[in-house]
Short mmCIF file of C-alpha atoms and ligand atoms in Angstrom, two decimals:
data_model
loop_
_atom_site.label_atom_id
_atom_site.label_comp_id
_atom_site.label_asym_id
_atom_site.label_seq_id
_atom_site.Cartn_x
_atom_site.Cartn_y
_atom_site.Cartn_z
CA UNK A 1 0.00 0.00 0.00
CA UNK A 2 1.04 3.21 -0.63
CA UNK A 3 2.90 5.69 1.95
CA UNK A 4 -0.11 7.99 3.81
CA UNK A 5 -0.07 11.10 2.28
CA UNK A 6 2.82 10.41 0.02
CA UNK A 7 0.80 11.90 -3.02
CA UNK A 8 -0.17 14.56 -1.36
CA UNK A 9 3.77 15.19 -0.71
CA UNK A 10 4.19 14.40 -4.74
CA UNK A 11 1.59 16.77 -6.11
CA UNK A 12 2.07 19.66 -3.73
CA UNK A 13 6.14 19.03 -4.90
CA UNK A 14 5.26 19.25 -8.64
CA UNK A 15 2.78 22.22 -7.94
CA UNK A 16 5.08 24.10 -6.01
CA UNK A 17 8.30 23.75 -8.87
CA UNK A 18 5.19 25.34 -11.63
CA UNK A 19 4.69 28.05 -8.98
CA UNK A 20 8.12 29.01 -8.36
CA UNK A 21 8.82 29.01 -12.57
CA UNK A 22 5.88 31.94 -12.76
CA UNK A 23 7.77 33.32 -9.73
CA UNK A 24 11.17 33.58 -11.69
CA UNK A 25 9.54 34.96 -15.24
CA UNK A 26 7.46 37.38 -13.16
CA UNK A 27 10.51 38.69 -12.01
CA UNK A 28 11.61 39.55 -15.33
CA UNK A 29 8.46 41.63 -16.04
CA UNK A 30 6.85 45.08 -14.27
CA UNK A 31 5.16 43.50 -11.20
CA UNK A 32 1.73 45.43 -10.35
CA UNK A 33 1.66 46.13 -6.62
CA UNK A 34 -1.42 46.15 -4.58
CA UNK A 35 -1.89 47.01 -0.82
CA UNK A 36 -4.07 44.66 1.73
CA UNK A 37 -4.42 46.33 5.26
CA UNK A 38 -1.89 48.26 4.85
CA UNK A 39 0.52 50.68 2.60
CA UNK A 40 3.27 48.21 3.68
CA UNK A 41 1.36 45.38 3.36
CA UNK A 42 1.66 44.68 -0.59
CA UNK A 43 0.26 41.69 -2.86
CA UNK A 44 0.82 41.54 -6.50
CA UNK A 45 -0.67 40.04 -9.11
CA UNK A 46 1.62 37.38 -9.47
CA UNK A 47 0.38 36.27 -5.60
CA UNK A 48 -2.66 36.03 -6.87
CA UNK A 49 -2.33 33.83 -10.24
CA UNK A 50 -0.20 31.79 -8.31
CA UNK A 51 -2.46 31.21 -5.98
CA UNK A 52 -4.98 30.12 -8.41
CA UNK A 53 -2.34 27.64 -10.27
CA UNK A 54 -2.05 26.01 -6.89
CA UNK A 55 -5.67 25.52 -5.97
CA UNK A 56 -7.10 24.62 -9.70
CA UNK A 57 -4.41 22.02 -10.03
CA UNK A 58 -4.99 20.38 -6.66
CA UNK A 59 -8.76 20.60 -6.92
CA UNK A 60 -8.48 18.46 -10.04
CA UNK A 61 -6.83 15.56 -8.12
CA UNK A 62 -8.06 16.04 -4.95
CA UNK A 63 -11.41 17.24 -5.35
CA UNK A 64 -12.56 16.87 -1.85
CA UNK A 65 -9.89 19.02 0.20
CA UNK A 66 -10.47 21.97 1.38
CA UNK A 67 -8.38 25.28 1.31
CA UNK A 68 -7.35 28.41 3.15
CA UNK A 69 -4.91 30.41 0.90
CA UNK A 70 -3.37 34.04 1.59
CA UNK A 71 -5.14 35.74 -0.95
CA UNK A 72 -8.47 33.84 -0.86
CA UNK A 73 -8.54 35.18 2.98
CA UNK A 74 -7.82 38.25 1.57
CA UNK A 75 -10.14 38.44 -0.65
CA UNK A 76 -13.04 37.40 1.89
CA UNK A 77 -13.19 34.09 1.96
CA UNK A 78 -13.06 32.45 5.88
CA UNK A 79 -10.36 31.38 7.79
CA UNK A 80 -11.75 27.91 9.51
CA UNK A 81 -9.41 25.41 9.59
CA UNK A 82 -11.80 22.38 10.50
CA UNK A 83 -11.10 18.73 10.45
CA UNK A 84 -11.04 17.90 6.96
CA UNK A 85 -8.23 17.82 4.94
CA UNK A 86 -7.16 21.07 4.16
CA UNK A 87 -4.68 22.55 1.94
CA UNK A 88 -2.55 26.12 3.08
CA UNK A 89 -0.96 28.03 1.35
CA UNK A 90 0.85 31.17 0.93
CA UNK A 91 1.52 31.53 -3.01
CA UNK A 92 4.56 33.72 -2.87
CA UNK A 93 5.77 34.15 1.04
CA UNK A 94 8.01 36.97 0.91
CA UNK A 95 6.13 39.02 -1.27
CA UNK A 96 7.63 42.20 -0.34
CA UNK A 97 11.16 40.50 -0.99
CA UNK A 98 9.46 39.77 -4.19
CA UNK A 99 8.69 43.71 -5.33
CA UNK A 100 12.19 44.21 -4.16
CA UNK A 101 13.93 40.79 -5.93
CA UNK A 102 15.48 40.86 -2.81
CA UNK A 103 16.21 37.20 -3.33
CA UNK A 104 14.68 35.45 -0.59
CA UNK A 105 11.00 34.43 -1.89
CA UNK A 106 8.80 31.06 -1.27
CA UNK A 107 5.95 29.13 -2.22
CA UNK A 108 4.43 27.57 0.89
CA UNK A 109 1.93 24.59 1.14
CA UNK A 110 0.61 23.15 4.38
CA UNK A 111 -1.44 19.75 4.17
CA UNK A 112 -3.02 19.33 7.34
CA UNK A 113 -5.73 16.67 8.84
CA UNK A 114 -7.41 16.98 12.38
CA UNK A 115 -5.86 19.99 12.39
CA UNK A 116 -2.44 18.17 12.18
CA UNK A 117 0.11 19.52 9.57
CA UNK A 118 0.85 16.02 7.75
CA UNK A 119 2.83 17.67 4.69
CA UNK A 120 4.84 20.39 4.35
CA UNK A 121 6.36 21.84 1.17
CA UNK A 122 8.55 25.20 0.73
CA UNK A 123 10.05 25.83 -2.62
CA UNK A 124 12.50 28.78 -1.80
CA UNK A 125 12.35 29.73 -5.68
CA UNK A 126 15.06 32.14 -6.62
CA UNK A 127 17.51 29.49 -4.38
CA UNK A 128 15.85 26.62 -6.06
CA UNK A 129 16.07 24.81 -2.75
CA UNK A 130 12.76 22.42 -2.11
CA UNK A 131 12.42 21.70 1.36
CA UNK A 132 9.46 18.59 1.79
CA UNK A 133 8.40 17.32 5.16
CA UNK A 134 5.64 14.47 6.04
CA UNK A 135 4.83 14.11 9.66
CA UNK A 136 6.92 10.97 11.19
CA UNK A 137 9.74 10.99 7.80
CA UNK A 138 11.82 13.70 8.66
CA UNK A 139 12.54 17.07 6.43
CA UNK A 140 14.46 17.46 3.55
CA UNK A 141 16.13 19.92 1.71
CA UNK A 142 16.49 18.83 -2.23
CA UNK A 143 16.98 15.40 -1.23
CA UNK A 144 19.21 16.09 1.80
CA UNK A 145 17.89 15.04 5.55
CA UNK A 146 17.95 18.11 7.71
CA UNK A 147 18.78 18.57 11.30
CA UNK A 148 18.73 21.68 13.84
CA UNK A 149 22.00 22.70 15.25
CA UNK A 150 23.03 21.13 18.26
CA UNK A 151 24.02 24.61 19.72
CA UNK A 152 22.95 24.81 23.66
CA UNK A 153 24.55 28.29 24.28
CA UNK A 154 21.99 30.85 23.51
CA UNK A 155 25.19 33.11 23.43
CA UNK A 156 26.37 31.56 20.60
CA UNK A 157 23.22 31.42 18.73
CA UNK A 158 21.80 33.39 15.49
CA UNK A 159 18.41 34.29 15.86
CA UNK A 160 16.21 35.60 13.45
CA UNK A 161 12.95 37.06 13.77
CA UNK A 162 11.08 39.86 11.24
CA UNK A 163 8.95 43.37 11.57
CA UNK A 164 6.52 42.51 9.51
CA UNK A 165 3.55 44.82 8.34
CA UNK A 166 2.29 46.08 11.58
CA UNK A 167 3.77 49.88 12.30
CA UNK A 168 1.09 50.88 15.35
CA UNK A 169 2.97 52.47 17.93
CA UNK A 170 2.36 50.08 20.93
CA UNK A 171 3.07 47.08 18.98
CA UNK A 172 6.26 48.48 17.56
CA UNK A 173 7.72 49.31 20.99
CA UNK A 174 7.47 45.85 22.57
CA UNK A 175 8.82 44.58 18.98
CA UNK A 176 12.06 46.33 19.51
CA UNK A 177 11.93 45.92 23.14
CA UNK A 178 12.38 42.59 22.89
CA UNK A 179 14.73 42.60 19.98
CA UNK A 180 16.82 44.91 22.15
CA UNK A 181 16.74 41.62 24.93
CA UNK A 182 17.79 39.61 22.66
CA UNK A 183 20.68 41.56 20.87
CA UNK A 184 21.78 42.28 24.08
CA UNK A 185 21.71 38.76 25.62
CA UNK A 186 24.09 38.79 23.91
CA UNK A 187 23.57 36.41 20.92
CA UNK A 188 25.98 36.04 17.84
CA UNK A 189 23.44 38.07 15.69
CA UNK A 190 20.20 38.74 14.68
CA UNK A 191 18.60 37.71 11.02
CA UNK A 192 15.81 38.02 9.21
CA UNK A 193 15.02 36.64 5.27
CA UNK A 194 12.05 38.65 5.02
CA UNK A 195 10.04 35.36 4.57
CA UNK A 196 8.44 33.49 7.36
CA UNK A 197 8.37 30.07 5.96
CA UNK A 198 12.22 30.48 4.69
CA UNK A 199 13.34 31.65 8.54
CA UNK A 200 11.83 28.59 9.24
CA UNK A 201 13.26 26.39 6.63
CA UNK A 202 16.80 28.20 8.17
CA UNK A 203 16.04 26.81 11.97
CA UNK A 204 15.25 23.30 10.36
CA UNK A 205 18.52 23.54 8.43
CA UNK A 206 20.49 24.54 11.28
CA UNK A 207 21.81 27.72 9.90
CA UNK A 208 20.05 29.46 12.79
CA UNK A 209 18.85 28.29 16.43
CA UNK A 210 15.86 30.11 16.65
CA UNK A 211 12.81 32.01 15.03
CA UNK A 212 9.64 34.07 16.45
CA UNK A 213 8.07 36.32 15.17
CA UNK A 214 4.21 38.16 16.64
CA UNK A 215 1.92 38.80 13.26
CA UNK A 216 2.86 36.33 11.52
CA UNK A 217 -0.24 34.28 9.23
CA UNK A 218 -0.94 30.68 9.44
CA UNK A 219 -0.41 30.46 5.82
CA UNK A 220 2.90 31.73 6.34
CA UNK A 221 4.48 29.19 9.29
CA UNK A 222 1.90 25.83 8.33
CA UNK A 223 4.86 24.24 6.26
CA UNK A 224 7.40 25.84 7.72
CA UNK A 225 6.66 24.46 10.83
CA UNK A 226 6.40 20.83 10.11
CA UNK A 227 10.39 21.04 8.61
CA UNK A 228 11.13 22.32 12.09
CA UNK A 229 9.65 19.43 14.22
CA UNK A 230 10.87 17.10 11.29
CA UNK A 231 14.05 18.29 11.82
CA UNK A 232 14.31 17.44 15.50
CA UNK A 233 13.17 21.32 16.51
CA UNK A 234 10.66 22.38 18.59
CA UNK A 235 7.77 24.83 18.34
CA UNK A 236 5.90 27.13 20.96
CA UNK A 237 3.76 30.64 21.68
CA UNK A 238 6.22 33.57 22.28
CA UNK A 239 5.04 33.41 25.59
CA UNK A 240 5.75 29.31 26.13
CA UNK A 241 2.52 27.97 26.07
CA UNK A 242 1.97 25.52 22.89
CA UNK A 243 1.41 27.01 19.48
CA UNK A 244 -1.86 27.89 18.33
CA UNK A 245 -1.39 27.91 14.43
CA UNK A 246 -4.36 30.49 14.00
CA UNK A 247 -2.57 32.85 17.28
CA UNK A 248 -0.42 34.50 14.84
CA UNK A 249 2.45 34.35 17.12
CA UNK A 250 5.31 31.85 16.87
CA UNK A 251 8.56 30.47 18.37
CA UNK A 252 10.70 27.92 16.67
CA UNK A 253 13.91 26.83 18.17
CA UNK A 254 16.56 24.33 17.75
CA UNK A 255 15.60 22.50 21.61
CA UNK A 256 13.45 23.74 24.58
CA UNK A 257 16.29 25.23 26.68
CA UNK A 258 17.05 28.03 23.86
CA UNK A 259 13.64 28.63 23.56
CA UNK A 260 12.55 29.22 26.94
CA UNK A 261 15.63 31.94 26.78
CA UNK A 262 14.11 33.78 24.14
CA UNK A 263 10.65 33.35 25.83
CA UNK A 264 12.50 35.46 28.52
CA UNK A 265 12.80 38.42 26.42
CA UNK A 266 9.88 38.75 24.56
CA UNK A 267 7.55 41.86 25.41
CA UNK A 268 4.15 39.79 23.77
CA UNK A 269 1.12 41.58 22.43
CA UNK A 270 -1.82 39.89 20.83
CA UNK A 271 -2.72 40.67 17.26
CA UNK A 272 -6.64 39.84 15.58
CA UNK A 273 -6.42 36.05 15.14
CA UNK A 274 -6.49 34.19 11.46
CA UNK A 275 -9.54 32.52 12.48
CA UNK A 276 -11.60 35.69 13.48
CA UNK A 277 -14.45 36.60 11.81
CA UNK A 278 -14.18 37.96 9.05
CA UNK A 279 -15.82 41.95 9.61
CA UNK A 280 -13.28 41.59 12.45
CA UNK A 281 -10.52 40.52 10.20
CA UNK A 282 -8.31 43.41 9.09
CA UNK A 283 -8.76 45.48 11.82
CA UNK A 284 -5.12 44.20 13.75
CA UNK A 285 -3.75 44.42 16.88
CA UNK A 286 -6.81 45.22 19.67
CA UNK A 287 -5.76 46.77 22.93
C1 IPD B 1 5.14 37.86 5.29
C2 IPD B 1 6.55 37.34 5.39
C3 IPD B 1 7.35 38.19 6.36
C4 IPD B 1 6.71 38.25 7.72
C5 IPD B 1 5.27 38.69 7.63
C6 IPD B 1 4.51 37.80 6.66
P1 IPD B 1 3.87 37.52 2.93
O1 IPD B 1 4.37 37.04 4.43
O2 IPD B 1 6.55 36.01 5.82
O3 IPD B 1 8.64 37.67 6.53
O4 IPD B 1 7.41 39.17 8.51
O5 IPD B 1 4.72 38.58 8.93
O6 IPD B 1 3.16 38.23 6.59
O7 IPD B 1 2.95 38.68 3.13
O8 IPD B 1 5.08 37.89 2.16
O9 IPD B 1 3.18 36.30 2.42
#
């Protein structure tokens, strides 16, 4: 008998490599930038197509699985992530990297069941580097088995983490309150690829210890965050409770002990959730 989920793995791998071509020609050509809820928070075109691509073509193998996609959210369809098996994805993660070809810029797809992330897939496209993970196999990066660093000295650790689109005033001070914290630990450095999903693919890889980030979309971190427990990582809230997916707020480390440092720093606030509804949806960041 087949491998669980292994087509799923397959198709969302071929999907993803068609994605990440229209990624590269885009590139080549004017790309038409939108805003969402913001004048920093951008979307193209190309997100959207893309987007499409993905869902048509999995649709017409897997006709009963259900979707939540970046700009399908956006665009007012709802958030719920329910039982059934549901495809995520974020068509071009990094899309402000993307207007920019600053050259760090993913397609990210999520399979999850029960709520469970089963697959992940993240094509970092301008790299070509295709990271795969299936729950229980391990993570991958173009064939290659990854592993988090074994690094136990949070003073010796890189840590990335991102801004992101959110400039209110409150949330912004307790962003680089904590980022002050952590510089200051000291660590080795501080990094950010300007794509969730990639920073993730980086702590799976080992080329970082750590990750968090508060605003942060569950199409963004589903696939993402499978490579990380795949790769013998763990996953929490900023504040150390477990990660909620839809909370918008993540931690991703290479073992507990760094973690719970990091938790130690981190000023949290609590941004509108993914899975809010949806007249509730773009107004962010309630006292
Ligand atoms: C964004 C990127 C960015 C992160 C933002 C995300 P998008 O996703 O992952 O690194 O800081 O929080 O929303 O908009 O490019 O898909």
């Amino acid at each position: 008998m087949a491998e669980q989920w292994q087509d799923v793995l397959d198709h969302a791998v071929a999907v993803a490599q068609k994605a990440g071509k229209v990624v590269r020609e885009a590139l080549q050509s004017d790309r038409k930038v939108s805003t969402k809820s913001s004048s920093i928070d951008l979307v193209t075109q190309t997100d959207q197509k893309v987007e499409q691509l993905i869902i048509q073509s999995v649709k017409e193998t897997f006709p009963a699985h259900r979707f939540i996609g970046e700009e399908s959210v956006a665009a007012g369809e709802p958030c719920d992530l329910t039982d059934e098996p549901t495809w995520i994805i974020d068509p071009i993660d990094g899309t402000t990297n993307f207007v920019h070809t600053f050259p760090f810029v993913a397609v990210s797809i999520g399979f999850l069941v029960n709520k469970q992330v089963e697959v992940g897939v993240v094509y970092s496209c301008l790299e070509d580097k295709m990271f795969v993970a299936r729950r229980g196999k391990g993570a991958f990066c173009n064939g290659k088995q990854l592993r988090v660093s074994d690094q136990k000295d949070i003073h010796c650790s890189i840590v990335a983490t991102e801004f992101g689109s959110n400039r209110d005033g409150g949330a912004v001070e307790k962003i680089f309150s904590s980022l002050r914290k952590v510089v200051c630990l000291p660590v080795h450095g501080v990094r950010g690829a300007g794509s969730a999903a990639i920073n993730l693919c980086l702590v799976a890889s080992g080329c970082v210890e750590a990750y968090y980030e508060i605003g942060v979309h569950v199409w963004d971190v589903a696939a993402g965050a499978l490579m990380v427990t795949e790769a013998g990582g763990v996953l929490m809230d900023v504040e150390g409770g477990a990660l909620d997916m839809m909370s918008r707020r993540i931690l991703a480390a290479n073992n507990r002990h760094i973690a719970e440092q990091i938790v130690g720093q981190i000023q949290a606030f609590t941004p509108q959730r993914d899975d809010a509804p949806p007249q509730q949806h773009r107004r962010f960041y309630p006292k």
